[in-house]
CSV table of C-alpha atoms in Angstrom, one decimal:
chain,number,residue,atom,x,y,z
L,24,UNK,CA,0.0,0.0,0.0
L,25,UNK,CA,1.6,3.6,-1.1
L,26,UNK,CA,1.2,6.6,1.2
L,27,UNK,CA,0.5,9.9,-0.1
L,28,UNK,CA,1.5,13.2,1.4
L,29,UNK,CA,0.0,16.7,0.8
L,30,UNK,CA,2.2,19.3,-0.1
L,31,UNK,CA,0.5,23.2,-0.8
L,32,UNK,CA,1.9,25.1,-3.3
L,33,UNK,CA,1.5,28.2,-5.5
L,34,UNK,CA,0.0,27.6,-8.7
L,35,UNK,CA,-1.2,29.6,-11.7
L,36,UNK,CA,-4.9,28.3,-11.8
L,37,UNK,CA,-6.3,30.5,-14.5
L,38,UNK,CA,-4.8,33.1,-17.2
L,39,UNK,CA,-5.1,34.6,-20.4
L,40,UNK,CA,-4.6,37.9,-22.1
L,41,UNK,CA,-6.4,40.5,-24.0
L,42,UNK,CA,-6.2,43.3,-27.0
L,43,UNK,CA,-8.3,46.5,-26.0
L,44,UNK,CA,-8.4,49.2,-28.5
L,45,UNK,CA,-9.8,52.7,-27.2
L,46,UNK,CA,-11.2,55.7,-28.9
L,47,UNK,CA,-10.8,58.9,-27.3
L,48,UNK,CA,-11.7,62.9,-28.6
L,49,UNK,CA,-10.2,66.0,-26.8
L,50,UNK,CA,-11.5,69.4,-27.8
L,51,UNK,CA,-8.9,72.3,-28.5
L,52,UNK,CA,-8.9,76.0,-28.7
L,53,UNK,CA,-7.0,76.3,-32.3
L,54,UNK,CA,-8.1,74.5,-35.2
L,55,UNK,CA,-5.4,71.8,-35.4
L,56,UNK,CA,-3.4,72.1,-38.9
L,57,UNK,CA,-0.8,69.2,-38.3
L,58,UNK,CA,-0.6,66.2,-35.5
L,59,UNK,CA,3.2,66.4,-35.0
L,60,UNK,CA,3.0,63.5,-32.1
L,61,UNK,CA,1.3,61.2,-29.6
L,62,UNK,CA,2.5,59.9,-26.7
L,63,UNK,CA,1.4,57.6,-24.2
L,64,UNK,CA,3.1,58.1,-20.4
L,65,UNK,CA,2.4,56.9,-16.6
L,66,UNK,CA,0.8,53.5,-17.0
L,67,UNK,CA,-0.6,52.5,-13.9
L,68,UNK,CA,-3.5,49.6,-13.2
L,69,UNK,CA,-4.7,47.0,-10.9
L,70,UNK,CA,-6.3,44.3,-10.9
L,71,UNK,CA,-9.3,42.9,-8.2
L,72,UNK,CA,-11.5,39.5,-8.6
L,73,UNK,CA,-15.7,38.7,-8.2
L,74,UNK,CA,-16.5,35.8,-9.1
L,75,UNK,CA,-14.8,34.6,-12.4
L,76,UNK,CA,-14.2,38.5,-13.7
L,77,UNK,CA,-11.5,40.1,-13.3
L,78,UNK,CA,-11.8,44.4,-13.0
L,79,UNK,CA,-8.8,46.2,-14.1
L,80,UNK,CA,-9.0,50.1,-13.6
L,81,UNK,CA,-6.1,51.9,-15.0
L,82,UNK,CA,-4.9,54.8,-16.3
L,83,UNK,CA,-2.4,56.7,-18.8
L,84,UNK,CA,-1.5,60.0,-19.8
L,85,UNK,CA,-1.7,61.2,-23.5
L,86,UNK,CA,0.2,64.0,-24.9
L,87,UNK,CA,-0.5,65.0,-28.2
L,88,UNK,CA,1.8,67.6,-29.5
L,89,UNK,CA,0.1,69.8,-32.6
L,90,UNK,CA,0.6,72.3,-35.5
L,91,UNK,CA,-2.1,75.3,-36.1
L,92,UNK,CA,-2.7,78.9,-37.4
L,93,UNK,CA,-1.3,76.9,-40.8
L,94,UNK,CA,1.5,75.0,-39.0
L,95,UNK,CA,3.0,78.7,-37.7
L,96,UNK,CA,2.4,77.4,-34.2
L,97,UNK,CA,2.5,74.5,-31.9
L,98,UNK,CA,0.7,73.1,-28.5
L,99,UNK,CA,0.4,70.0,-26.8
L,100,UNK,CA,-2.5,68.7,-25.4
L,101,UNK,CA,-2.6,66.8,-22.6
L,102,UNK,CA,-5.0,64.6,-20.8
L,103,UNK,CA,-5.3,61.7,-18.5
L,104,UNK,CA,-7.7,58.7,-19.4
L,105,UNK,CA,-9.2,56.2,-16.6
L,106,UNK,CA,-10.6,53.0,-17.9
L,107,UNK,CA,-11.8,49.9,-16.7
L,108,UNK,CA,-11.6,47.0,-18.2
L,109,UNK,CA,-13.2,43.3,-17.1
L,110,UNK,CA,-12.2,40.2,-18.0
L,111,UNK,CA,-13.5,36.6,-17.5
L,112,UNK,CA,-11.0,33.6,-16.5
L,113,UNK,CA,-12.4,30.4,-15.6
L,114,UNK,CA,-11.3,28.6,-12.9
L,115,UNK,CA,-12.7,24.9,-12.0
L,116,UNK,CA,-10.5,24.5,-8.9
L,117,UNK,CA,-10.9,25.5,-5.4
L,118,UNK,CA,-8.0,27.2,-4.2
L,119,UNK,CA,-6.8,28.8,-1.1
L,120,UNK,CA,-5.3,32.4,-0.9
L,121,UNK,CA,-6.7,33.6,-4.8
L,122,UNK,CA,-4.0,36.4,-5.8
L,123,UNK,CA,-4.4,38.0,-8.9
L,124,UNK,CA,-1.7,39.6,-11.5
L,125,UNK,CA,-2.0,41.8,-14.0
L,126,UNK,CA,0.6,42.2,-16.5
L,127,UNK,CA,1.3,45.3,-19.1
L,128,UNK,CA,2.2,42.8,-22.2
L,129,UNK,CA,2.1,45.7,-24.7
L,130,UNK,CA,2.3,49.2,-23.1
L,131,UNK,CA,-0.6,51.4,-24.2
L,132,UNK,CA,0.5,53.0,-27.6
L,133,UNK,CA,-1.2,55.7,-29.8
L,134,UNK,CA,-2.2,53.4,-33.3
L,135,UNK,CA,-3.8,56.4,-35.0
L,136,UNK,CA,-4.6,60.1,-34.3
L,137,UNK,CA,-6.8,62.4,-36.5
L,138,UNK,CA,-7.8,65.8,-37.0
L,139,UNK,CA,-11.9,66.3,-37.0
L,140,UNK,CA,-12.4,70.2,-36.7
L,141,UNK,CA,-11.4,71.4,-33.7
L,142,UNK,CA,-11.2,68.0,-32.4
L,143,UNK,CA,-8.5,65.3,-31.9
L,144,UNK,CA,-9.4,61.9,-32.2
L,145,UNK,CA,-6.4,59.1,-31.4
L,146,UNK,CA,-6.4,55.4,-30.6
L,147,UNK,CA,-5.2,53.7,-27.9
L,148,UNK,CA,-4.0,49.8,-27.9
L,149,UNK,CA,-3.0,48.2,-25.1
L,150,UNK,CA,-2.3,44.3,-24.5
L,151,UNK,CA,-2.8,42.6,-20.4
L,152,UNK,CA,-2.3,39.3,-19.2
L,153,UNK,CA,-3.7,38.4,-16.1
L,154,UNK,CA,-2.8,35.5,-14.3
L,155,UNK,CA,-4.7,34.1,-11.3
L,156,UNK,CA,-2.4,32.6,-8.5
L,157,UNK,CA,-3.3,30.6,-5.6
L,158,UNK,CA,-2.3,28.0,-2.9
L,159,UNK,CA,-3.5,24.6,-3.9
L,160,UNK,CA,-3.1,21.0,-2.3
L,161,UNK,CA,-1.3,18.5,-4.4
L,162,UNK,CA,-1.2,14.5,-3.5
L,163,UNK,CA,1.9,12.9,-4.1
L,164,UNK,CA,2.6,8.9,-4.0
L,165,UNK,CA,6.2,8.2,-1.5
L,166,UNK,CA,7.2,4.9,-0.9
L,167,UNK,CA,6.0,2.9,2.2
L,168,UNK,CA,9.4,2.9,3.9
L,169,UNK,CA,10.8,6.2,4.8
L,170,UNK,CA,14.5,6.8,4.0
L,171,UNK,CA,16.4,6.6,7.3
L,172,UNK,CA,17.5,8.8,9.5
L,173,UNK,CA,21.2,10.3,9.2
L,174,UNK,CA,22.9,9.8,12.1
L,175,UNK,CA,24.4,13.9,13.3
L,176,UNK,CA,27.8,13.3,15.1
L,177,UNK,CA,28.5,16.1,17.4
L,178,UNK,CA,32.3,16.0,17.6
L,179,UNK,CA,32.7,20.0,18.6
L,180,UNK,CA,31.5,19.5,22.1
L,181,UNK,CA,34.0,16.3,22.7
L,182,UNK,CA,36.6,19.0,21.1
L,183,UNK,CA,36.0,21.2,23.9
L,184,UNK,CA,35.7,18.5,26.6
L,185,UNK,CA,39.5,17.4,25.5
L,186,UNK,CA,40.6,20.7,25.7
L,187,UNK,CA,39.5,21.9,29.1
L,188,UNK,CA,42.1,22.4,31.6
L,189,UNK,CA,40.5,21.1,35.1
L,190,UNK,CA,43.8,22.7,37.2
L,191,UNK,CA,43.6,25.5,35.3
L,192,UNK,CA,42.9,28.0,38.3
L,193,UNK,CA,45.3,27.3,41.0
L,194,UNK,CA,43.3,27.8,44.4
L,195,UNK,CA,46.4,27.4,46.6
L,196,UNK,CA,47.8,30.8,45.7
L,197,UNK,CA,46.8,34.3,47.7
L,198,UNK,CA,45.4,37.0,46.2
């Protein structure tokens, strides 16, 4: 007959990742002429759990630097977008301790920006994986006999039994 011990571990129990592509439009004063750059700064997000979704609220700053008054002049925009994403993982196991990760695969990236009017429209891409992590119980089969004991020698207390000096203080001499 085997015998099985438990041993809890971490384990990734559930993960996958996702593409989300965002349309955004910011107002300006000056009819834009030229869009001269776009950039995308200051990626922050988390990640919490219910049930099998995942919510991921983030956000990024975009900077949009622009030509007007018939590229004579030049601004930047810039504006800070929230978003919150959810995702759904499956997970058939019961686990202890659920921990979830998120993970920035592909920073946030400006794909496309236009001029509409006095509007700016850009796109936003952004790829996350998100992993969930927990503490699960595994079985494993060991043999029926243990391996045995090592026997620990303890030679440094002999060493200093050897070396002690028993007439070391001589009691016969005054102080």
């Amino acid at each position: 007959m085997a015998n099985y011990r438990e041993i809890v571990t971490k384990t990734v129990i559930g993960k996958g990742k996702k593409t989300f592509i965002t349309n955004s439009r910011k107002s300006v004063e000056n009819t834009p002429s030229t869009i001269l750059g776009c950039w995308v700064i200051n990626h922050t997000f988390k990640g919490e759990k219910y049930g099998e979704k995942v919510n991921i609220k983030g956000s990024y700053d975009i900077n949009v630097w622009y030509s007007y008054d018939n590229d004579t002049k030049t601004d930047v925009i810039k504006q800070t977008d929230h978003y919150n994403e959810i995702v759904t993982i499956k997970n058939n196991r019961e686990v202890l301790n659920e921990e979830i990760i998120v993970r920035s695969l592909k920073q946030p990236s400006c794909t496309k920006v236009e001029i509409d009017g006095n509007d700016i429209v850009y796109t936003i891409e952004k790829e996350l994986g998100i992993e969930l992590v927990g503490d699960e119980k595994v079985k494993i089969e060991t043999s029926e006999e243990e391996d045995p004991w090592d026997e620990i020698i303890d030679d440094v207390g002999d060493q200093i039994e050897n070396t002690v000096q028993e007439n070391y203080i001589d009691e016969s001499k005054d102080i």
